[in-house]
Amino acid sequence: EAQVTQNPRYLITVTGKKLTVTCSQNMNHEYMSWYRQDPGLGLRQIYYSMNVEVTDKGDVPEGYKVSRKEKRNFPLILESPSPNQTSLYFCATKRLTSGSHNEQFFGPGTRLTVL
Amino acid sequence: AQSVTQLGSHVSVSEGALVLLRCNYSSSVPPYLFWYVQYPNQGLQLLLKYTTGATLVKGINGFEAEFKKSETSFHLTKPSAHMSDAAEYFCAVSDFSGNTPLVFGKGTRLSVIA
């Protein structure tokens, strides 16, 4: 079954304590992306990756890091979380086809609370 | 730069009534347009998309949307609302290359009243 998995699904942490949210896909998609969803703001892209070892900033990258060492994994790293990073986070993936926009598949989301 | 405006953060309709969710976009190049749905406590799911060709696009669950270039709009409709349609709906835009990030609107929450 085609899947995008995220872990953990829920996390409560404290300011400054480093954390990693993992994202894994089994569809061999080249493109992976992280979004945060906040009430009234919709989804905003944090980082994306077009392939292994290729990452780019999205609209709101401050305070986040990513890595793409393997095609299937795209972890989101918060080195020093702050309360304004309390949000619902989604990982998404898609196949890249030149001249075509393929569907993005979304993970189930990770709800993060930073106290 | 591309952008999306969804008119109305919350829309409420009676069961069986017409659903109309509005989306206007801004794009300096031919756009690709999408509607996604998010059911409670779930990720986003693609409802339908417009890339090229026919401007009236049919999606899942009886939804459809019409691309109107002159109005820069891509409104989502469904003739008869069902209770199970209650969800948040997001309009999104990308460019014709297919390789640029999606830009999402802020979302419209649809409530369906029995």
Coordinates of C-alpha atoms in Angstrom, one line a residue:
Chain A
E1 CA 0.0 0.0 0.0
A2 CA 1.3 3.5 -1.0
Q3 CA 2.1 5.3 2.2
V4 CA 3.6 8.5 3.7
T5 CA 4.3 7.9 7.4
Q6 CA 5.2 10.5 10.0
N7 CA 6.5 10.0 13.5
P8 CA 5.6 11.0 16.1
R9 CA 1.9 11.9 15.5
Y10 CA 1.8 14.0 18.6
L11 CA 4.6 15.6 20.6
I12 CA 4.7 18.0 23.5
T13 CA 8.1 19.4 24.3
V14 CA 9.8 22.4 25.9
T15 CA 11.6 25.3 24.5
G16 CA 15.1 24.6 23.4
K17 CA 15.0 20.8 23.4
K18 CA 16.0 19.5 20.0
L19 CA 13.6 17.3 18.2
T20 CA 13.2 15.4 14.9
V21 CA 10.0 14.6 13.1
T22 CA 10.5 11.7 10.6
C23 CA 8.8 11.3 7.3
S24 CA 9.1 8.1 5.2
Q25 CA 7.5 7.1 1.9
N26 CA 7.4 3.8 0.0
M27 CA 6.4 5.2 -3.4
N28 CA 9.9 6.0 -4.7
H29 CA 9.0 9.6 -5.2
E30 CA 11.7 12.1 -6.0
Y31 CA 10.0 15.1 -4.4
M32 CA 9.3 15.5 -0.7
S33 CA 8.2 18.5 1.2
W34 CA 7.3 19.8 4.7
Y35 CA 4.4 22.1 5.5
R36 CA 3.1 23.6 8.6
Q37 CA -0.6 24.3 9.0
D38 CA -1.9 27.1 11.3
P39 CA -5.4 28.3 11.8
G40 CA -6.3 31.1 9.4
L41 CA -3.0 30.8 7.5
G42 CA -3.5 27.5 5.6
L43 CA -0.5 25.5 4.7
R44 CA 2.9 27.1 4.3
Q45 CA 5.9 25.3 2.9
I46 CA 8.9 25.0 5.2
Y47 CA 11.4 23.1 3.0
Y48 CA 11.3 20.8 0.0
S49 CA 13.6 18.4 -1.8
M50 CA 13.7 17.5 -5.5
N51 CA 15.9 14.5 -4.9
V52 CA 18.6 13.0 -2.7
E53 CA 21.0 15.6 -1.3
V54 CA 19.0 18.4 -2.9
T55 CA 17.0 20.6 -0.6
D56 CA 15.5 24.1 -0.9
K57 CA 13.9 26.6 1.4
G58 CA 10.2 27.1 1.2
D59 CA 8.2 30.1 2.5
V60 CA 8.9 29.7 6.2
P61 CA 12.3 27.9 6.8
E62 CA 13.5 29.8 9.8
G63 CA 14.1 27.6 12.8
Y64 CA 14.0 24.4 10.8
K65 CA 16.5 22.1 9.1
V66 CA 16.1 19.1 6.8
S67 CA 18.2 16.4 5.3
R68 CA 17.7 14.0 2.4
K69 CA 20.3 11.3 2.6
E70 CA 18.0 8.6 1.3
K71 CA 15.2 8.9 -1.3
R72 CA 12.6 7.5 1.1
N73 CA 13.3 9.7 4.2
F74 CA 13.0 13.4 4.7
P75 CA 13.3 14.3 8.5
L76 CA 12.4 17.7 9.8
I77 CA 14.7 18.9 12.5
L78 CA 14.0 21.6 15.1
E79 CA 17.4 22.4 16.7
S80 CA 16.0 24.7 19.4
P81 CA 12.2 24.7 19.3
S82 CA 10.2 27.8 20.3
P83 CA 6.5 28.3 21.2
N84 CA 5.9 29.9 17.8
Q85 CA 6.7 26.5 16.2
T86 CA 3.6 25.0 17.8
S87 CA 1.7 23.8 14.8
L88 CA 0.4 20.9 12.8
Y89 CA 3.1 19.6 10.4
F90 CA 2.6 17.6 7.2
C91 CA 5.0 15.8 5.0
A92 CA 4.1 15.4 1.3
T93 CA 5.6 13.5 -1.6
K94 CA 5.1 13.3 -5.3
R95 CA 6.6 11.9 -8.4
L96 CA 8.4 14.4 -10.6
T97 CA 7.5 14.2 -14.3
S98 CA 8.8 16.9 -16.6
G99 CA 6.0 19.2 -17.8
S100 CA 3.4 17.6 -15.6
H101 CA 2.1 18.2 -12.1
N102 CA 1.5 15.0 -10.3
E103 CA -0.6 14.6 -7.2
Q104 CA 1.0 15.2 -3.9
F105 CA 0.4 12.6 -1.2
F106 CA 0.2 13.8 2.3
G107 CA 1.2 12.1 5.5
P108 CA -1.3 12.0 8.5
G109 CA 0.3 15.0 10.2
T110 CA 2.3 15.6 13.4
R111 CA 0.8 17.9 16.0
L112 CA 3.6 19.6 17.9
T113 CA 3.3 21.7 21.0
V114 CA 6.2 23.7 22.3
L115 CA 5.8 24.9 25.9
Chain B
A1 CA 4.9 35.0 -7.8
Q2 CA 1.7 33.0 -7.4
S3 CA -1.0 33.4 -4.9
V4 CA -4.4 32.1 -4.0
T5 CA -7.4 33.8 -2.3
Q6 CA -10.2 31.7 -0.9
L7 CA -13.3 33.8 -0.2
G8 CA -14.9 32.9 3.1
S9 CA -13.0 31.0 5.8
H10 CA -16.2 29.3 6.8
V11 CA -19.2 28.2 4.7
S12 CA -22.3 26.6 6.0
V13 CA -24.9 24.9 3.9
S14 CA -27.9 22.7 4.5
E15 CA -27.8 19.0 3.5
G16 CA -29.0 18.7 -0.1
A17 CA -28.1 22.3 -0.9
L18 CA -25.6 23.6 -3.5
V19 CA -22.0 23.8 -2.3
L20 CA -20.0 26.7 -3.7
L21 CA -16.4 27.4 -2.5
R22 CA -14.6 30.3 -4.1
C23 CA -11.0 30.5 -5.2
N24 CA -9.3 33.2 -7.1
Y25 CA -5.6 32.9 -8.1
S26 CA -2.8 35.2 -9.3
S27 CA -0.2 33.8 -11.6
S28 CA 2.1 35.4 -14.2
V29 CA 2.3 32.1 -16.1
P30 CA -0.3 29.5 -17.1
P31 CA -1.4 28.0 -13.8
Y32 CA -2.1 24.5 -12.7
L33 CA -4.9 24.6 -10.1
F34 CA -5.9 22.1 -7.5
W35 CA -8.5 21.5 -4.8
Y36 CA -7.6 19.5 -1.7
V37 CA -9.9 18.3 1.1
Q38 CA -8.9 17.7 4.7
Y39 CA -11.2 15.6 6.8
P40 CA -10.9 16.0 10.6
N41 CA -7.6 14.6 12.0
Q42 CA -6.4 13.6 8.5
G43 CA -3.9 14.7 5.9
L44 CA -4.9 16.4 2.7
Q45 CA -6.4 14.5 -0.2
L46 CA -6.6 15.6 -3.8
L47 CA -10.2 16.3 -5.0
L48 CA -9.4 17.5 -8.5
K49 CA -7.0 19.4 -10.6
Y50 CA -6.8 21.5 -13.7
T51 CA -3.7 21.4 -15.9
T52 CA -4.7 22.0 -19.5
G53 CA -7.6 21.1 -21.8
A54 CA -11.2 21.1 -20.7
T55 CA -11.9 23.9 -18.3
L56 CA -14.6 22.0 -16.4
V57 CA -12.9 19.4 -14.2
K58 CA -14.7 16.6 -12.4
G59 CA -13.3 15.2 -9.2
I60 CA -14.1 12.7 -6.5
N61 CA -17.3 12.6 -4.4
G62 CA -19.3 14.6 -7.0
F63 CA -17.3 17.8 -6.8
E64 CA -16.3 19.8 -9.9
A65 CA -14.6 23.0 -10.6
E66 CA -14.4 25.3 -13.6
F67 CA -11.3 27.2 -14.7
K68 CA -12.2 30.7 -15.8
K69 CA -9.1 32.5 -17.1
S70 CA -10.9 35.8 -17.6
E71 CA -12.0 35.8 -14.0
T72 CA -8.8 34.2 -12.6
S73 CA -11.1 31.8 -10.8
F74 CA -11.4 28.1 -10.0
H75 CA -14.5 27.8 -7.9
L76 CA -15.5 24.4 -6.4
T77 CA -19.1 23.2 -6.6
K78 CA -21.2 20.2 -5.7
P79 CA -25.0 20.2 -6.6
S80 CA -26.1 18.5 -3.4
A81 CA -24.2 18.6 -0.1
H82 CA -23.9 15.5 2.1
M83 CA -23.1 15.4 5.7
S84 CA -19.9 13.6 4.9
D85 CA -18.7 16.7 2.9
A86 CA -18.0 18.6 6.1
A87 CA -14.3 19.2 6.0
E88 CA -11.7 21.9 5.2
Y89 CA -11.0 22.6 1.6
F90 CA -7.9 24.1 0.2
C91 CA -7.3 25.7 -3.3
A92 CA -3.7 25.6 -4.6
V93 CA -1.8 26.9 -7.6
S94 CA 1.4 25.9 -9.3
D95 CA 2.9 26.6 -12.6
F96 CA 2.9 24.6 -15.8
S97 CA 6.4 23.2 -15.2
G98 CA 5.0 20.9 -12.5
N99 CA 8.2 21.2 -10.5
T100 CA 7.5 24.4 -8.5
P101 CA 6.0 24.2 -5.0
L102 CA 2.3 24.4 -4.5
V103 CA 1.0 27.6 -3.1
F104 CA -2.1 27.0 -0.9
G105 CA -4.9 29.3 0.0
K106 CA -5.9 29.7 3.6
G107 CA -8.7 27.2 3.5
T108 CA -12.5 27.2 3.7
R109 CA -14.2 25.1 6.4
L110 CA -17.5 23.6 5.1
S111 CA -20.2 22.8 7.6
V112 CA -23.2 20.8 6.5
I113 CA -26.4 21.2 8.5
A114 CA -29.0 18.5 8.7

